[in-house]
Amino acid sequence: MLEQFVTVLPGTLGPALLVMCLNVLLGVGEGRKRPRSAHWRLLGLVLGILGATVFAALRATAVINQRTFINYPTLVCCVIADIAVMVVIVVARRMTRDWTHHALWLHIGNAVAGIAIALTVFRALPDVILELTIFIEPGDPVFTSEMLLRALGFMLGVGASIVVACIIRSMRLTATPLWFTVAALLLMALIFIQHLTSLVTLMLAVGDIMLHGLSFHLLVWFINNTSWMIIAQVWVFIVPAIASVIAGFRISAAVGNPADSRRHVALKRRAMLSAAWTVIASIGVTVALTYGVAQTNKQPVLSRPESYSLVHDTATIKFSQISDGHLHRFQYKAKDGTVMRFIIIKKNGGAYGVGLDACENCGDAGYYEKDGKIICKRCDVAINLATIGFKGGCNPIPFPYKTTHGAIVINTADLDALSSHFKS
């Protein structure tokens, strides 16, 4: 669940904040008094989602193997649209003030906003949508607790982005328009940097440009700090949050006018609440994209080898030590000096799975136990418990053993013959 959440949140947060900002800055009128072009922003969002869904489906079905011919022109258009939107944000207040006298400019602003929303959503959502394809592991039943947890993580990621955008949107009534505009401009600048970084990286890959020195190091820095760029997209709204709090404290209750006094108190309360929730949302996103990502990317650590009886050329492991159904790891030093590991686990039918802590495909990376499954550390594949002790695939490499007198007995010569699997 956490993996889906921290994957979906970064992909949906930027588009959600962009849609929110443009709706706030370009929103004018209600009902029939709204300009017809106001619907173009919604149209851009719908087209972006539909395009991203189709592109994700083509990628999932391997119809599109090379994405460059789609991503290249899309990123070029994104960069151009980002610059145009930043201009629209700067002049948005002029566009919306007495817009009926210069409706054409507002229509142009809404058209630019619609195009930018469509391109940003199309660029951001395919990877999010592809998360839907990993809800069910191959060979697993359709409805399992793990599938439901993955689906819950996906929905929480989408929901969190929408909630954060709605929280920040609440400041439109309390924040100074100037500072909200500044925050929207900073958000757009961060999205522009993301698109430009992806475009330059792609141009380097296809050989269209060459970078050296400072420009190359700057590109590497932006690539390595993608998560912090996304976190910054939320924190820029601390600027209008602080401004709204300051404005709230500056409001003085009108003496002798209870109605104005109540209105001023209510406005101050809304300003404080909006600012507080914006800070909470920013902290939540920061924790999710730092601690959450660190947890999902944390490399599993192999358990420490257990002790066993080694007499002459015979290793003996008692059933009482390994009969709990969990993975047990052991270490052995071969005659040629190679330090080897082997694993034993009691399978569902009562038999024991015995093999090296290595496989033919992934070498000596080893296996670990997680949620009742035995997983290869290198390729992250869950091993079918029933097949441990048999050759093939990512299964542990088997070797001969005997069961006698309540114990598993291994001839160390059989381990010595397999020491090459643990040599670097």
PDB file of N, CA and C in Angstrom, residues 129-226:
ATOM      1  N   ILE A 129      -1.216   5.663 -13.865  1.00  0.00           N
ATOM      2  CA  ILE A 129      -2.226   4.721 -14.353  1.00  0.00           C
ATOM      3  C   ILE A 129      -1.649   3.315 -14.459  1.00  0.00           C
ATOM      4  N   LEU A 130      -0.383   3.204 -14.829  1.00  0.00           N
ATOM      5  CA  LEU A 130       0.247   1.886 -14.951  1.00  0.00           C
ATOM      6  C   LEU A 130       0.356   1.176 -13.608  1.00  0.00           C
ATOM      7  N   GLU A 131       0.237   1.922 -12.510  1.00  0.00           N
ATOM      8  CA  GLU A 131       0.220   1.276 -11.196  1.00  0.00           C
ATOM      9  C   GLU A 131      -0.964   0.331 -11.062  1.00  0.00           C
ATOM     10  N   LEU A 132      -2.028   0.594 -11.832  1.00  0.00           N
ATOM     11  CA  LEU A 132      -3.214  -0.267 -11.778  1.00  0.00           C
ATOM     12  C   LEU A 132      -2.913  -1.672 -12.277  1.00  0.00           C
ATOM     13  N   THR A 133      -1.869  -1.808 -13.104  1.00  0.00           N
ATOM     14  CA  THR A 133      -1.568  -3.114 -13.695  1.00  0.00           C
ATOM     15  C   THR A 133      -0.835  -4.039 -12.738  1.00  0.00           C
ATOM     16  N   ILE A 134      -0.386  -3.529 -11.596  1.00  0.00           N
ATOM     17  CA  ILE A 134       0.364  -4.375 -10.658  1.00  0.00           C
ATOM     18  C   ILE A 134      -0.432  -4.653  -9.396  1.00  0.00           C
ATOM     19  N   PHE A 135      -1.741  -4.401  -9.435  1.00  0.00           N
ATOM     20  CA  PHE A 135      -2.563  -4.704  -8.275  1.00  0.00           C
ATOM     21  C   PHE A 135      -2.591  -6.201  -7.991  1.00  0.00           C
ATOM     22  N   ILE A 136      -2.550  -6.999  -9.057  1.00  0.00           N
ATOM     23  CA  ILE A 136      -2.667  -8.454  -8.917  1.00  0.00           C
ATOM     24  C   ILE A 136      -1.382  -9.102  -9.401  1.00  0.00           C
ATOM     25  N   GLU A 137      -0.729  -9.850  -8.536  1.00  0.00           N
ATOM     26  CA  GLU A 137       0.481 -10.569  -8.910  1.00  0.00           C
ATOM     27  C   GLU A 137       0.116 -11.744  -9.827  1.00  0.00           C
ATOM     28  N   PRO A 138       0.982 -12.058 -10.816  1.00  0.00           N
ATOM     29  CA  PRO A 138       0.709 -13.193 -11.687  1.00  0.00           C
ATOM     30  C   PRO A 138       0.491 -14.476 -10.899  1.00  0.00           C
ATOM     31  N   GLY A 139      -0.601 -15.165 -11.201  1.00  0.00           N
ATOM     32  CA  GLY A 139      -0.907 -16.422 -10.534  1.00  0.00           C
ATOM     33  C   GLY A 139      -1.727 -16.271  -9.264  1.00  0.00           C
ATOM     34  N   ASP A 140      -1.887 -15.039  -8.760  1.00  0.00           N
ATOM     35  CA  ASP A 140      -2.679 -14.823  -7.549  1.00  0.00           C
ATOM     36  C   ASP A 140      -4.154 -14.694  -7.889  1.00  0.00           C
ATOM     37  N   PRO A 141      -5.053 -15.008  -6.946  1.00  0.00           N
ATOM     38  CA  PRO A 141      -6.485 -14.765  -7.161  1.00  0.00           C
ATOM     39  C   PRO A 141      -6.748 -13.278  -7.362  1.00  0.00           C
ATOM     40  N   VAL A 142      -7.902 -12.971  -7.968  1.00  0.00           N
ATOM     41  CA  VAL A 142      -8.219 -11.575  -8.264  1.00  0.00           C
ATOM     42  C   VAL A 142      -8.379 -10.767  -6.981  1.00  0.00           C
ATOM     43  N   PHE A 143      -9.162 -11.286  -6.035  1.00  0.00           N
ATOM     44  CA  PHE A 143      -9.413 -10.552  -4.795  1.00  0.00           C
ATOM     45  C   PHE A 143      -8.607 -11.145  -3.653  1.00  0.00           C
ATOM     46  N   THR A 144      -7.584 -10.408  -3.260  1.00  0.00           N
ATOM     47  CA  THR A 144      -6.761 -10.787  -2.117  1.00  0.00           C
ATOM     48  C   THR A 144      -6.573  -9.561  -1.239  1.00  0.00           C
ATOM     49  N   SER A 145      -6.128  -9.788  -0.025  1.00  0.00           N
ATOM     50  CA  SER A 145      -5.892  -8.664   0.884  1.00  0.00           C
ATOM     51  C   SER A 145      -4.797  -7.744   0.346  1.00  0.00           C
ATOM     52  N   GLU A 146      -3.787  -8.326  -0.311  1.00  0.00           N
ATOM     53  CA  GLU A 146      -2.708  -7.503  -0.856  1.00  0.00           C
ATOM     54  C   GLU A 146      -3.213  -6.641  -2.007  1.00  0.00           C
ATOM     55  N   MET A 147      -4.086  -7.213  -2.860  1.00  0.00           N
ATOM     56  CA  MET A 147      -4.653  -6.430  -3.952  1.00  0.00           C
ATOM     57  C   MET A 147      -5.460  -5.262  -3.411  1.00  0.00           C
ATOM     58  N   LEU A 148      -6.251  -5.519  -2.369  1.00  0.00           N
ATOM     59  CA  LEU A 148      -7.053  -4.455  -1.780  1.00  0.00           C
ATOM     60  C   LEU A 148      -6.182  -3.379  -1.147  1.00  0.00           C
ATOM     61  N   LEU A 149      -5.071  -3.782  -0.534  1.00  0.00           N
ATOM     62  CA  LEU A 149      -4.161  -2.801   0.055  1.00  0.00           C
ATOM     63  C   LEU A 149      -3.496  -1.951  -1.032  1.00  0.00           C
ATOM     64  N   ARG A 150      -3.123  -2.592  -2.145  1.00  0.00           N
ATOM     65  CA  ARG A 150      -2.541  -1.824  -3.245  1.00  0.00           C
ATOM     66  C   ARG A 150      -3.545  -0.820  -3.805  1.00  0.00           C
ATOM     67  N   ALA A 151      -4.791  -1.285  -3.970  1.00  0.00           N
ATOM     68  CA  ALA A 151      -5.844  -0.395  -4.474  1.00  0.00           C
ATOM     69  C   ALA A 151      -6.091   0.753  -3.502  1.00  0.00           C
ATOM     70  N   LEU A 152      -6.051   0.441  -2.191  1.00  0.00           N
ATOM     71  CA  LEU A 152      -6.238   1.482  -1.185  1.00  0.00           C
ATOM     72  C   LEU A 152      -5.109   2.502  -1.241  1.00  0.00           C
ATOM     73  N   GLY A 153      -3.872   2.038  -1.404  1.00  0.00           N
ATOM     74  CA  GLY A 153      -2.741   2.953  -1.527  1.00  0.00           C
ATOM     75  C   GLY A 153      -2.872   3.849  -2.739  1.00  0.00           C
ATOM     76  N   PHE A 154      -3.354   3.286  -3.855  1.00  0.00           N
ATOM     77  CA  PHE A 154      -3.564   4.069  -5.083  1.00  0.00           C
ATOM     78  C   PHE A 154      -4.601   5.159  -4.837  1.00  0.00           C
ATOM     79  N   MET A 155      -5.732   4.787  -4.257  1.00  0.00           N
ATOM     80  CA  MET A 155      -6.805   5.756  -4.028  1.00  0.00           C
ATOM     81  C   MET A 155      -6.393   6.813  -3.011  1.00  0.00           C
ATOM     82  N   LEU A 156      -5.625   6.409  -1.996  1.00  0.00           N
ATOM     83  CA  LEU A 156      -5.150   7.380  -1.013  1.00  0.00           C
ATOM     84  C   LEU A 156      -4.192   8.378  -1.647  1.00  0.00           C
ATOM     85  N   GLY A 157      -3.353   7.923  -2.578  1.00  0.00           N
ATOM     86  CA  GLY A 157      -2.436   8.826  -3.266  1.00  0.00           C
ATOM     87  C   GLY A 157      -3.179   9.866  -4.076  1.00  0.00           C
ATOM     88  N   VAL A 158      -4.182   9.423  -4.848  1.00  0.00           N
ATOM     89  CA  VAL A 158      -4.989  10.356  -5.637  1.00  0.00           C
ATOM     90  C   VAL A 158      -5.771  11.281  -4.707  1.00  0.00           C
ATOM     91  N   GLY A 159      -6.383  10.681  -3.676  1.00  0.00           N
ATOM     92  CA  GLY A 159      -7.176  11.475  -2.744  1.00  0.00           C
ATOM     93  C   GLY A 159      -6.351  12.505  -2.005  1.00  0.00           C
ATOM     94  N   ALA A 160      -5.134  12.138  -1.612  1.00  0.00           N
ATOM     95  CA  ALA A 160      -4.264  13.070  -0.887  1.00  0.00           C
ATOM     96  C   ALA A 160      -3.937  14.289  -1.750  1.00  0.00           C
ATOM     97  N   SER A 161      -3.664  14.070  -3.039  1.00  0.00           N
ATOM     98  CA  SER A 161      -3.365  15.190  -3.933  1.00  0.00           C
ATOM     99  C   SER A 161      -4.556  16.141  -4.042  1.00  0.00           C
ATOM    100  N   ILE A 162      -5.753  15.565  -4.167  1.00  0.00           N
ATOM    101  CA  ILE A 162      -6.957  16.393  -4.282  1.00  0.00           C
ATOM    102  C   ILE A 162      -7.209  17.147  -2.986  1.00  0.00           C
ATOM    103  N   VAL A 163      -7.047  16.480  -1.853  1.00  0.00           N
ATOM    104  CA  VAL A 163      -7.275  17.129  -0.554  1.00  0.00           C
ATOM    105  C   VAL A 163      -6.285  18.265  -0.340  1.00  0.00           C
ATOM    106  N   VAL A 164      -5.001  18.038  -0.668  1.00  0.00           N
ATOM    107  CA  VAL A 164      -3.991  19.091  -0.515  1.00  0.00           C
ATOM    108  C   VAL A 164      -4.352  20.301  -1.376  1.00  0.00           C
ATOM    109  N   ALA A 165      -4.767  20.044  -2.619  1.00  0.00           N
ATOM    110  CA  ALA A 165      -5.157  21.140  -3.511  1.00  0.00           C
ATOM    111  C   ALA A 165      -6.364  21.892  -2.960  1.00  0.00           C
ATOM    112  N   CYS A 166      -7.328  21.177  -2.397  1.00  0.00           N
ATOM    113  CA  CYS A 166      -8.525  21.820  -1.831  1.00  0.00           C
ATOM    114  C   CYS A 166      -8.174  22.641  -0.590  1.00  0.00           C
ATOM    115  N   ILE A 167      -7.256  22.124   0.228  1.00  0.00           N
ATOM    116  CA  ILE A 167      -6.833  22.875   1.417  1.00  0.00           C
ATOM    117  C   ILE A 167      -6.196  24.196   1.010  1.00  0.00           C
ATOM    118  N   ILE A 168      -5.296  24.126   0.044  1.00  0.00           N
ATOM    119  CA  ILE A 168      -4.616  25.345  -0.401  1.00  0.00           C
ATOM    120  C   ILE A 168      -5.602  26.289  -1.086  1.00  0.00           C
ATOM    121  N   ARG A 169      -6.579  25.737  -1.788  1.00  0.00           N
ATOM    122  CA  ARG A 169      -7.581  26.560  -2.471  1.00  0.00           C
ATOM    123  C   ARG A 169      -8.396  27.383  -1.484  1.00  0.00           C
ATOM    124  N   SER A 170      -8.530  26.873  -0.252  1.00  0.00           N
ATOM    125  CA  SER A 170      -9.323  27.599   0.749  1.00  0.00           C
ATOM    126  C   SER A 170      -8.725  28.960   1.077  1.00  0.00           C
ATOM    127  N   MET A 171      -7.441  29.176   0.755  1.00  0.00           N
ATOM    128  CA  MET A 171      -6.807  30.453   1.052  1.00  0.00           C
ATOM    129  C   MET A 171      -7.210  31.553   0.082  1.00  0.00           C
ATOM    130  N   ARG A 172      -7.958  31.195  -0.974  1.00  0.00           N
ATOM    131  CA  ARG A 172      -8.334  32.210  -1.958  1.00  0.00           C
ATOM    132  C   ARG A 172      -9.179  33.312  -1.333  1.00  0.00           C
ATOM    133  N   LEU A 173      -9.866  33.008  -0.211  1.00  0.00           N
ATOM    134  CA  LEU A 173     -10.732  33.982   0.440  1.00  0.00           C
ATOM    135  C   LEU A 173     -10.003  34.820   1.474  1.00  0.00           C
ATOM    136  N   THR A 174      -8.832  34.345   1.911  1.00  0.00           N
ATOM    137  CA  THR A 174      -8.139  35.043   3.005  1.00  0.00           C
ATOM    138  C   THR A 174      -6.777  35.591   2.589  1.00  0.00           C
ATOM    139  N   ALA A 175      -6.125  34.956   1.636  1.00  0.00           N
ATOM    140  CA  ALA A 175      -4.776  35.383   1.255  1.00  0.00           C
ATOM    141  C   ALA A 175      -4.844  36.602   0.341  1.00  0.00           C
ATOM    142  N   THR A 176      -3.835  37.452   0.445  1.00  0.00           N
ATOM    143  CA  THR A 176      -3.725  38.585  -0.458  1.00  0.00           C
ATOM    144  C   THR A 176      -3.549  38.075  -1.882  1.00  0.00           C
ATOM    145  N   PRO A 177      -4.345  38.558  -2.843  1.00  0.00           N
ATOM    146  CA  PRO A 177      -4.241  38.063  -4.226  1.00  0.00           C
ATOM    147  C   PRO A 177      -2.816  38.112  -4.774  1.00  0.00           C
ATOM    148  N   LEU A 178      -2.066  39.126  -4.397  1.00  0.00           N
ATOM    149  CA  LEU A 178      -0.696  39.250  -4.892  1.00  0.00           C
ATOM    150  C   LEU A 178       0.146  38.052  -4.476  1.00  0.00           C
ATOM    151  N   TRP A 179       0.054  37.651  -3.182  1.00  0.00           N
ATOM    152  CA  TRP A 179       0.900  36.567  -2.699  1.00  0.00           C
ATOM    153  C   TRP A 179       0.427  35.213  -3.205  1.00  0.00           C
ATOM    154  N   PHE A 180      -0.875  35.060  -3.426  1.00  0.00           N
ATOM    155  CA  PHE A 180      -1.353  33.821  -4.036  1.00  0.00           C
ATOM    156  C   PHE A 180      -0.835  33.722  -5.472  1.00  0.00           C
ATOM    157  N   THR A 181      -0.790  34.834  -6.164  1.00  0.00           N
ATOM    158  CA  THR A 181      -0.242  34.856  -7.518  1.00  0.00           C
ATOM    159  C   THR A 181       1.240  34.501  -7.520  1.00  0.00           C
ATOM    160  N   VAL A 182       1.975  35.038  -6.548  1.00  0.00           N
ATOM    161  CA  VAL A 182       3.406  34.722  -6.432  1.00  0.00           C
ATOM    162  C   VAL A 182       3.606  33.221  -6.221  1.00  0.00           C
ATOM    163  N   ALA A 183       2.795  32.628  -5.330  1.00  0.00           N
ATOM    164  CA  ALA A 183       2.907  31.193  -5.072  1.00  0.00           C
ATOM    165  C   ALA A 183       2.578  30.381  -6.322  1.00  0.00           C
ATOM    166  N   ALA A 184       1.537  30.784  -7.048  1.00  0.00           N
ATOM    167  CA  ALA A 184       1.176  30.079  -8.290  1.00  0.00           C
ATOM    168  C   ALA A 184       2.292  30.193  -9.321  1.00  0.00           C
ATOM    169  N   LEU A 185       2.936  31.345  -9.369  1.00  0.00           N
ATOM    170  CA  LEU A 185       4.045  31.535 -10.307  1.00  0.00           C
ATOM    171  C   LEU A 185       5.231  30.654  -9.936  1.00  0.00           C
ATOM    172  N   LEU A 186       5.512  30.526  -8.631  1.00  0.00           N
ATOM    173  CA  LEU A 186       6.586  29.642  -8.184  1.00  0.00           C
ATOM    174  C   LEU A 186       6.261  28.180  -8.490  1.00  0.00           C
ATOM    175  N   LEU A 187       5.000  27.791  -8.281  1.00  0.00           N
ATOM    176  CA  LEU A 187       4.578  26.432  -8.631  1.00  0.00           C
ATOM    177  C   LEU A 187       4.813  26.163 -10.106  1.00  0.00           C
ATOM    178  N   MET A 188       4.410  27.116 -10.945  1.00  0.00           N
ATOM    179  CA  MET A 188       4.568  26.931 -12.383  1.00  0.00           C
ATOM    180  C   MET A 188       6.044  26.871 -12.764  1.00  0.00           C
ATOM    181  N   ALA A 189       6.884  27.643 -12.070  1.00  0.00           N
ATOM    182  CA  ALA A 189       8.327  27.605 -12.344  1.00  0.00           C
ATOM    183  C   ALA A 189       8.901  26.228 -12.013  1.00  0.00           C
ATOM    184  N   LEU A 190       8.437  25.626 -10.911  1.00  0.00           N
ATOM    185  CA  LEU A 190       8.911  24.294 -10.531  1.00  0.00           C
ATOM    186  C   LEU A 190       8.464  23.244 -11.548  1.00  0.00           C
ATOM    187  N   ILE A 191       7.227  23.335 -12.017  1.00  0.00           N
ATOM    188  CA  ILE A 191       6.747  22.406 -13.048  1.00  0.00           C
ATOM    189  C   ILE A 191       7.543  22.592 -14.330  1.00  0.00           C
ATOM    190  N   PHE A 192       7.836  23.859 -14.669  1.00  0.00           N
ATOM    191  CA  PHE A 192       8.648  24.154 -15.857  1.00  0.00           C
ATOM    192  C   PHE A 192      10.030  23.512 -15.742  1.00  0.00           C
ATOM    193  N   ILE A 193      10.654  23.608 -14.566  1.00  0.00           N
ATOM    194  CA  ILE A 193      11.982  23.008 -14.360  1.00  0.00           C
ATOM    195  C   ILE A 193      11.902  21.492 -14.524  1.00  0.00           C
ATOM    196  N   GLN A 194      10.837  20.867 -14.009  1.00  0.00           N
ATOM    197  CA  GLN A 194      10.672  19.428 -14.159  1.00  0.00           C
ATOM    198  C   GLN A 194      10.575  19.034 -15.633  1.00  0.00           C
ATOM    199  N   HIS A 195       9.746  19.748 -16.373  1.00  0.00           N
ATOM    200  CA  HIS A 195       9.583  19.441 -17.798  1.00  0.00           C
ATOM    201  C   HIS A 195      10.877  19.688 -18.564  1.00  0.00           C
ATOM    202  N   LEU A 196      11.539  20.804 -18.250  1.00  0.00           N
ATOM    203  CA  LEU A 196      12.782  21.130 -18.948  1.00  0.00           C
ATOM    204  C   LEU A 196      13.870  20.107 -18.632  1.00  0.00           C
ATOM    205  N   THR A 197      13.947  19.665 -17.384  1.00  0.00           N
ATOM    206  CA  THR A 197      14.924  18.640 -17.002  1.00  0.00           C
ATOM    207  C   THR A 197      14.688  17.345 -17.775  1.00  0.00           C
ATOM    208  N   SER A 198      13.430  16.924 -17.875  1.00  0.00           N
ATOM    209  CA  SER A 198      13.103  15.701 -18.618  1.00  0.00           C
ATOM    210  C   SER A 198      13.427  15.868 -20.100  1.00  0.00           C
ATOM    211  N   LEU A 199      13.155  17.052 -20.637  1.00  0.00           N
ATOM    212  CA  LEU A 199      13.437  17.296 -22.059  1.00  0.00           C
ATOM    213  C   LEU A 199      14.931  17.277 -22.339  1.00  0.00           C
ATOM    214  N   VAL A 200      15.709  17.963 -21.507  1.00  0.00           N
ATOM    215  CA  VAL A 200      17.167  17.996 -21.712  1.00  0.00           C
ATOM    216  C   VAL A 200      17.760  16.600 -21.555  1.00  0.00           C
ATOM    217  N   THR A 201      17.275  15.843 -20.583  1.00  0.00           N
ATOM    218  CA  THR A 201      17.743  14.466 -20.387  1.00  0.00           C
ATOM    219  C   THR A 201      17.465  13.627 -21.629  1.00  0.00           C
ATOM    220  N   LEU A 202      16.282  13.791 -22.204  1.00  0.00           N
ATOM    221  CA  LEU A 202      15.919  13.050 -23.411  1.00  0.00           C
ATOM    222  C   LEU A 202      16.762  13.487 -24.600  1.00  0.00           C
ATOM    223  N   MET A 203      17.026  14.771 -24.707  1.00  0.00           N
ATOM    224  CA  MET A 203      17.865  15.278 -25.803  1.00  0.00           C
ATOM    225  C   MET A 203      19.290  14.758 -25.681  1.00  0.00           C
ATOM    226  N   LEU A 204      19.780  14.630 -24.455  1.00  0.00           N
ATOM    227  CA  LEU A 204      21.103  14.034 -24.252  1.00  0.00           C
ATOM    228  C   LEU A 204      21.109  12.570 -24.670  1.00  0.00           C
ATOM    229  N   ALA A 205      20.036  11.855 -24.356  1.00  0.00           N
ATOM    230  CA  ALA A 205      19.965  10.427 -24.663  1.00  0.00           C
ATOM    231  C   ALA A 205      19.970  10.161 -26.161  1.00  0.00           C
ATOM    232  N   VAL A 206      19.304  11.032 -26.917  1.00  0.00           N
ATOM    233  CA  VAL A 206      19.244  10.819 -28.377  1.00  0.00           C
ATOM    234  C   VAL A 206      20.386  11.512 -29.102  1.00  0.00           C
ATOM    235  N   GLY A 207      21.231  12.238 -28.363  1.00  0.00           N
ATOM    236  CA  GLY A 207      22.408  12.857 -28.962  1.00  0.00           C
ATOM    237  C   GLY A 207      22.159  14.194 -29.617  1.00  0.00           C
ATOM    238  N   ASP A 208      21.050  14.869 -29.299  1.00  0.00           N
ATOM    239  CA  ASP A 208      20.757  16.166 -29.917  1.00  0.00           C
ATOM    240  C   ASP A 208      21.579  17.290 -29.306  1.00  0.00           C
ATOM    241  N   ILE A 209      21.981  17.140 -28.047  1.00  0.00           N
ATOM    242  CA  ILE A 209      22.795  18.162 -27.398  1.00  0.00           C
ATOM    243  C   ILE A 209      23.881  17.485 -26.577  1.00  0.00           C
ATOM    244  N   MET A 210      24.857  18.274 -26.177  1.00  0.00           N
ATOM    245  CA  MET A 210      25.922  17.815 -25.285  1.00  0.00           C
ATOM    246  C   MET A 210      26.078  18.848 -24.176  1.00  0.00           C
ATOM    247  N   LEU A 211      26.206  18.375 -22.952  1.00  0.00           N
ATOM    248  CA  LEU A 211      26.380  19.267 -21.816  1.00  0.00           C
ATOM    249  C   LEU A 211      27.707  18.974 -21.125  1.00  0.00           C
ATOM    250  N   HIS A 212      28.339  20.037 -20.638  1.00  0.00           N
ATOM    251  CA  HIS A 212      29.611  19.891 -19.935  1.00  0.00           C
ATOM    252  C   HIS A 212      29.636  20.853 -18.754  1.00  0.00           C
ATOM    253  N   GLY A 213      30.486  20.571 -17.802  1.00  0.00           N
ATOM    254  CA  GLY A 213      30.730  21.481 -16.707  1.00  0.00           C
ATOM    255  C   GLY A 213      29.506  21.772 -15.867  1.00  0.00           C
ATOM    256  N   LEU A 214      29.280  23.069 -15.616  1.00  0.00           N
ATOM    257  CA  LEU A 214      28.224  23.497 -14.700  1.00  0.00           C
ATOM    258  C   LEU A 214      26.845  23.060 -15.163  1.00  0.00           C
ATOM    259  N   SER A 215      26.566  23.182 -16.464  1.00  0.00           N
ATOM    260  CA  SER A 215      25.241  22.821 -16.977  1.00  0.00           C
ATOM    261  C   SER A 215      24.947  21.347 -16.747  1.00  0.00           C
ATOM    262  N   PHE A 216      25.955  20.494 -16.924  1.00  0.00           N
ATOM    263  CA  PHE A 216      25.756  19.063 -16.718  1.00  0.00           C
ATOM    264  C   PHE A 216      25.521  18.756 -15.237  1.00  0.00           C
ATOM    265  N   HIS A 217      26.316  19.374 -14.356  1.00  0.00           N
ATOM    266  CA  HIS A 217      26.161  19.144 -12.917  1.00  0.00           C
ATOM    267  C   HIS A 217      24.808  19.671 -12.422  1.00  0.00           C
ATOM    268  N   LEU A 218      24.351  20.765 -13.017  1.00  0.00           N
ATOM    269  CA  LEU A 218      23.054  21.307 -12.641  1.00  0.00           C
ATOM    270  C   LEU A 218      21.938  20.344 -13.042  1.00  0.00           C
ATOM    271  N   LEU A 219      22.055  19.767 -14.228  1.00  0.00           N
ATOM    272  CA  LEU A 219      21.061  18.784 -14.678  1.00  0.00           C
ATOM    273  C   LEU A 219      21.043  17.581 -13.744  1.00  0.00           C
ATOM    274  N   VAL A 220      22.209  17.079 -13.368  1.00  0.00           N
ATOM    275  CA  VAL A 220      22.296  15.933 -12.461  1.00  0.00           C
ATOM    276  C   VAL A 220      21.662  16.264 -11.122  1.00  0.00           C
ATOM    277  N   TRP A 221      21.877  17.501 -10.637  1.00  0.00           N
ATOM    278  CA  TRP A 221      21.300  17.898  -9.354  1.00  0.00           C
ATOM    279  C   TRP A 221      19.780  17.865  -9.410  1.00  0.00           C
ATOM    280  N   PHE A 222      19.211  18.395 -10.477  1.00  0.00           N
ATOM    281  CA  PHE A 222      17.751  18.402 -10.613  1.00  0.00           C
ATOM    282  C   PHE A 222      17.203  16.978 -10.719  1.00  0.00           C
ATOM    283  N   ILE A 223      17.906  16.109 -11.427  1.00  0.00           N
ATOM    284  CA  ILE A 223      17.461  14.719 -11.549  1.00  0.00           C
ATOM    285  C   ILE A 223      17.485  14.022 -10.197  1.00  0.00           C
ATOM    286  N   ASN A 224      18.545  14.271  -9.427  1.00  0.00           N
ATOM    287  CA  ASN A 224      18.694  13.598  -8.135  1.00  0.00           C
ATOM    288  C   ASN A 224      17.787  14.173  -7.047  1.00  0.00           C
ATOM    289  N   ASN A 225      17.211  15.332  -7.293  1.00  0.00           N
ATOM    290  CA  ASN A 225      16.377  15.981  -6.277  1.00  0.00           C
ATOM    291  C   ASN A 225      14.933  16.152  -6.741  1.00  0.00           C
ATOM    292  N   THR A 226      14.470  15.189  -7.537  1.00  0.00           N
ATOM    293  CA  THR A 226      13.103  15.250  -8.049  1.00  0.00           C
ATOM    294  C   THR A 226      12.083  15.299  -6.925  1.00  0.00           C
TER     295      THR A 226
END
